[in-house]
Coordinates of C-alpha atoms and ligand atoms in Angstrom, one line a residue:
M1 CA 1.9 -11.8 -7.8
I2 CA 1.5 -10.9 -4.2
S3 CA 0.1 -13.4 -1.6
L4 CA -2.2 -13.1 1.1
K5 CA -2.5 -15.0 3.8
S6 CA -4.7 -17.1 4.7
S7 CA -5.0 -17.9 8.4
R8 CA -3.9 -20.7 9.0
E9 CA -1.1 -19.7 7.2
I10 CA -1.2 -16.5 9.3
E11 CA -0.8 -18.7 12.4
L12 CA 1.7 -21.0 11.0
M13 CA 3.7 -17.3 10.1
R14 CA 2.7 -16.8 14.1
R15 CA 5.3 -19.8 15.1
A16 CA 7.9 -19.5 12.9
G17 CA 8.0 -16.2 13.8
R18 CA 8.5 -16.7 17.5
I19 CA 10.4 -18.9 16.8
T20 CA 12.9 -17.0 14.2
A21 CA 12.5 -14.0 17.1
Q22 CA 13.9 -16.2 19.4
A23 CA 16.9 -16.2 18.1
R24 CA 17.3 -13.2 17.3
T25 CA 17.2 -12.6 21.2
L26 CA 19.1 -16.1 22.4
A27 CA 21.6 -14.4 19.2
G28 CA 22.1 -11.7 20.9
K29 CA 22.0 -12.3 24.8
L30 CA 26.0 -14.0 23.4
V31 CA 27.6 -10.8 22.1
R32 CA 29.4 -10.0 24.6
P33 CA 33.9 -9.8 24.2
G34 CA 35.8 -12.8 24.1
V35 CA 32.3 -14.9 22.3
T36 CA 33.7 -16.2 18.4
T37 CA 30.4 -15.3 15.1
L38 CA 30.8 -19.1 15.1
E39 CA 29.8 -19.8 18.6
I40 CA 26.9 -17.4 17.9
D41 CA 25.6 -19.0 14.6
T42 CA 26.5 -22.3 16.0
Q43 CA 23.9 -21.8 19.8
V44 CA 21.3 -20.4 17.2
R45 CA 21.2 -22.8 15.1
K46 CA 20.9 -26.1 18.4
F47 CA 17.6 -23.5 19.6
I48 CA 16.1 -23.3 15.8
E49 CA 16.4 -27.0 16.3
G50 CA 16.3 -28.2 18.7
Q51 CA 12.3 -26.2 17.9
G52 CA 11.8 -28.3 15.0
A53 CA 12.2 -26.0 12.3
V54 CA 15.4 -26.1 9.9
P55 CA 17.5 -22.3 9.8
S56 CA 16.0 -20.5 6.4
F57 CA 19.3 -18.8 5.6
L58 CA 21.4 -22.5 6.0
N59 CA 22.1 -23.2 2.1
Y60 CA 20.7 -20.8 0.9
N61 CA 21.6 -19.6 -2.5
G62 CA 25.7 -21.7 -1.4
Y63 CA 25.2 -19.6 1.8
P64 CA 27.5 -21.1 4.7
G65 CA 25.7 -20.1 8.0
S66 CA 22.0 -20.1 10.1
A67 CA 22.5 -16.9 10.3
C68 CA 24.1 -13.8 9.3
I69 CA 26.7 -11.7 11.4
S70 CA 27.7 -8.3 10.3
V71 CA 30.2 -6.9 12.6
N72 CA 30.2 -2.5 12.4
E73 CA 31.3 -1.4 9.4
I74 CA 29.6 -5.1 7.9
V75 CA 26.1 -4.2 6.7
I76 CA 25.0 -7.4 6.1
H77 CA 25.4 -11.2 4.7
G78 CA 28.0 -11.3 7.7
I79 CA 29.7 -14.5 7.6
P80 CA 29.9 -17.1 11.2
D81 CA 33.6 -17.5 11.8
H82 CA 36.6 -18.0 13.9
R83 CA 37.2 -13.6 14.7
V84 CA 36.1 -13.0 17.9
L85 CA 34.4 -10.2 18.8
K86 CA 35.3 -7.5 20.6
E87 CA 34.3 -4.7 23.1
G88 CA 32.8 -1.6 21.6
D89 CA 32.3 -4.4 18.3
I90 CA 27.8 -3.9 16.9
V91 CA 27.3 -6.8 16.0
S92 CA 23.7 -6.8 13.4
V93 CA 22.4 -10.5 13.7
D94 CA 20.1 -11.5 10.9
V95 CA 18.2 -15.5 11.7
G96 CA 15.2 -16.9 9.5
A97 CA 13.7 -19.7 10.8
F98 CA 11.1 -22.1 8.8
I99 CA 8.6 -24.3 10.3
D100 CA 5.6 -26.5 8.7
G101 CA 6.2 -24.6 5.1
V102 CA 6.9 -20.7 6.1
H103 CA 9.7 -18.8 6.8
G104 CA 10.1 -16.5 9.2
D105 CA 13.3 -13.4 9.8
C106 CA 14.6 -10.7 11.3
A107 CA 17.3 -9.0 12.7
A108 CA 18.5 -6.9 15.5
T109 CA 21.8 -5.3 15.8
F110 CA 23.6 -5.5 19.7
P111 CA 25.9 -3.8 21.7
C112 CA 29.2 -5.9 22.4
G113 CA 30.5 -4.2 25.9
Q114 CA 29.7 -0.4 26.0
V115 CA 30.2 1.0 22.1
S116 CA 30.7 4.4 21.4
E117 CA 27.9 6.7 22.2
E118 CA 27.8 6.9 18.2
A119 CA 27.2 4.2 17.4
M120 CA 24.0 3.8 19.8
A121 CA 22.3 6.4 18.4
L122 CA 23.1 5.0 15.2
I123 CA 21.7 1.3 16.2
Q124 CA 19.2 3.5 18.1
V125 CA 18.2 5.2 14.8
T126 CA 17.9 2.4 12.9
E127 CA 14.7 0.5 14.9
Q128 CA 13.0 3.8 15.2
S129 CA 13.3 3.9 11.3
F130 CA 11.3 1.3 11.3
W131 CA 8.8 1.7 13.9
E132 CA 8.6 5.2 11.6
G133 CA 7.7 2.8 8.7
I134 CA 5.0 0.7 10.6
K135 CA 2.9 3.7 11.1
L136 CA 2.4 3.7 7.3
A137 CA 1.7 0.0 6.8
R138 CA -1.5 -0.5 6.5
A139 CA -4.3 -1.9 4.7
G140 CA -5.1 0.7 1.9
N141 CA -1.6 2.8 2.2
R142 CA 1.7 1.6 -0.5
V143 CA 5.2 -0.5 -0.3
Y144 CA 6.6 3.6 -0.8
D145 CA 4.1 5.0 2.4
I146 CA 6.9 2.7 4.5
S147 CA 10.3 3.4 2.6
H148 CA 9.9 7.2 2.6
A149 CA 8.5 7.0 6.5
V150 CA 11.9 5.0 6.8
Q151 CA 14.5 7.1 4.3
Q152 CA 13.4 10.5 5.7
Y153 CA 14.1 9.3 9.8
V154 CA 17.0 7.9 9.1
E155 CA 18.2 10.6 7.0
A156 CA 16.8 13.1 9.7
H157 CA 19.3 11.8 11.7
G158 CA 21.7 12.1 9.8
C159 CA 22.3 8.3 8.8
S160 CA 21.8 7.2 5.3
V161 CA 20.0 4.8 3.8
V162 CA 21.2 1.4 1.6
R163 CA 19.9 1.1 -1.7
D164 CA 21.4 -2.8 -3.4
F165 CA 19.5 -4.7 -0.3
V166 CA 16.1 -4.0 -0.1
G167 CA 12.8 -5.7 2.3
H168 CA 10.6 -8.2 1.0
G169 CA 7.7 -10.3 1.2
V170 CA 7.7 -13.7 3.1
G171 CA 6.2 -16.5 3.2
H172 CA 6.0 -20.2 2.4
K173 CA 9.1 -18.1 0.8
L174 CA 12.2 -17.0 2.5
H175 CA 11.6 -14.3 -0.4
E176 CA 9.0 -13.1 -1.9
A177 CA 6.7 -10.2 -4.0
P178 CA 6.5 -7.5 -3.2
E179 CA 10.2 -4.8 -2.8
V180 CA 10.3 -3.5 0.6
P181 CA 12.7 -1.2 -0.3
N182 CA 13.7 1.4 2.9
F183 CA 14.1 4.6 0.4
G184 CA 11.0 6.1 -2.5
P185 CA 8.5 8.5 -2.8
A186 CA 6.0 8.2 -0.6
G187 CA 2.4 6.9 -2.6
H188 CA 3.9 4.3 -5.3
G189 CA 4.1 1.0 -5.0
P190 CA 1.5 -1.9 -4.9
R191 CA -1.2 -1.6 -2.2
L192 CA -1.1 -3.2 0.6
Q193 CA -3.7 -4.7 1.7
P194 CA -4.8 -7.3 5.2
G195 CA -3.4 -10.5 4.5
M196 CA -0.1 -9.4 3.1
T197 CA 3.5 -11.0 5.1
L198 CA 6.2 -8.7 4.7
A199 CA 9.4 -8.9 6.3
V200 CA 10.6 -4.4 6.6
E201 CA 14.7 -4.1 7.1
P202 CA 15.9 -0.7 7.3
M203 CA 20.4 -1.5 6.7
V204 CA 21.4 1.6 7.7
C205 CA 24.5 3.2 7.3
A206 CA 26.1 6.2 10.2
G207 CA 28.4 7.8 7.1
D208 CA 27.4 7.1 2.9
W209 CA 25.1 4.8 1.9
H210 CA 27.0 3.0 -1.3
V211 CA 28.5 -0.5 -0.5
R212 CA 30.6 -3.2 -1.3
V213 CA 30.3 -7.0 -1.1
L214 CA 33.8 -9.1 -0.5
K215 CA 35.4 -11.6 -2.5
D216 CA 33.3 -14.3 -0.6
G217 CA 30.3 -13.0 -2.1
W218 CA 28.2 -12.0 1.2
T219 CA 30.2 -10.4 2.9
T220 CA 28.4 -6.1 3.2
V221 CA 30.2 -3.2 3.7
T222 CA 30.2 0.2 3.9
A223 CA 31.6 1.1 1.2
D224 CA 32.9 4.6 3.5
G225 CA 34.0 1.8 6.0
S226 CA 31.2 3.2 8.2
L227 CA 29.2 2.1 10.4
A228 CA 25.9 0.5 9.5
A229 CA 22.7 -2.1 11.3
H230 CA 20.3 -3.1 10.7
Y231 CA 16.9 -3.6 12.1
E232 CA 14.1 -6.1 10.8
N233 CA 10.6 -7.4 11.5
T234 CA 8.0 -10.1 10.2
I235 CA 5.0 -7.6 9.8
L236 CA 1.8 -9.5 8.9
I237 CA -0.6 -6.3 7.2
T238 CA -3.9 -5.7 8.4
E239 CA -7.2 -3.6 8.5
G240 CA -5.8 -1.7 11.1
V241 CA -2.3 -1.6 12.9
P242 CA 0.5 -3.8 11.6
E243 CA 0.2 -8.1 13.8
I244 CA 3.9 -7.8 13.9
L245 CA 4.5 -11.9 14.2
T246 CA 9.0 -12.1 15.3
V247 CA 7.6 -11.4 18.7
T248 CA 9.2 -13.9 21.7
G249 CA 5.8 -13.7 22.8
E250 CA 7.5 -12.8 26.5
Ligands
LIG301 N1 17.1 -10.6 6.2 C1 18.1 -12.0 4.9 C2 17.7 -11.2 3.5 O1 15.8 -10.5 3.5 C3 18.6 -12.4 5.0 C4 19.3 -13.2 3.5 S1 21.1 -13.9 4.3 C5 20.8 -16.0 3.2 O2 17.6 -11.6 2.6 F1 21.6 -16.1 3.6 F2 18.8 -16.6 3.2 F3 21.0 -14.6 2.2
LIG302 CO1 14.8 -10.3 5.0

């Protein structure tokens, strides 16, 4: 069952989304050589809590952090720890905030100091693939129209999309129907309707798309050790262009 949000619920999701986006921006500003991923996580948690919200990921299925901080070949679900960021790293930060019964969910990959041209290109392809995908995210189209557009753009730029993890509906629960893959045939999947709220989140590898999960049960790395990047926003489907709910409002 795909829920359609009421105007009241949408108003609440705008607020959750704003806090989430602000937490992402804060995290991005903290990415620099010498900082630990745990320090970033702590700042994110304090910010979200200071806004009267709860970090969506903290204790979710036992996840120990407020953010997922995924460095270099770590694609997603990197657990914040005492790892010290160094010049040239690329750092994906995924955050969620829950307030008044609804979640926001967003992510971005940030360069740590000066990074390689290949790394910067990967970051840009990943973010642009999101925007290419949501060009198709309007009422009357189907979920896989988004998926297909993301995949086409990523592969046209020599990168690959992760198959084992997908975007999702988001609202009262962090993960709701429908699944929003970053691959697949256009014209398939549920029809998009105004009031659907989706987390569209391309996870992109510079090399092959196969990933594996480390023994901690979370940390997901590229199987070939190539770099990976992530970009995500929570969006609202409308009759026209979708509304991005994870915006800072600045
Ligand atoms: N954006 C990710 C997702 O949609 C973050 C989840 S991390 C978890 O799944 F810890 F909450 F699982
Ligand atoms: Co998500």
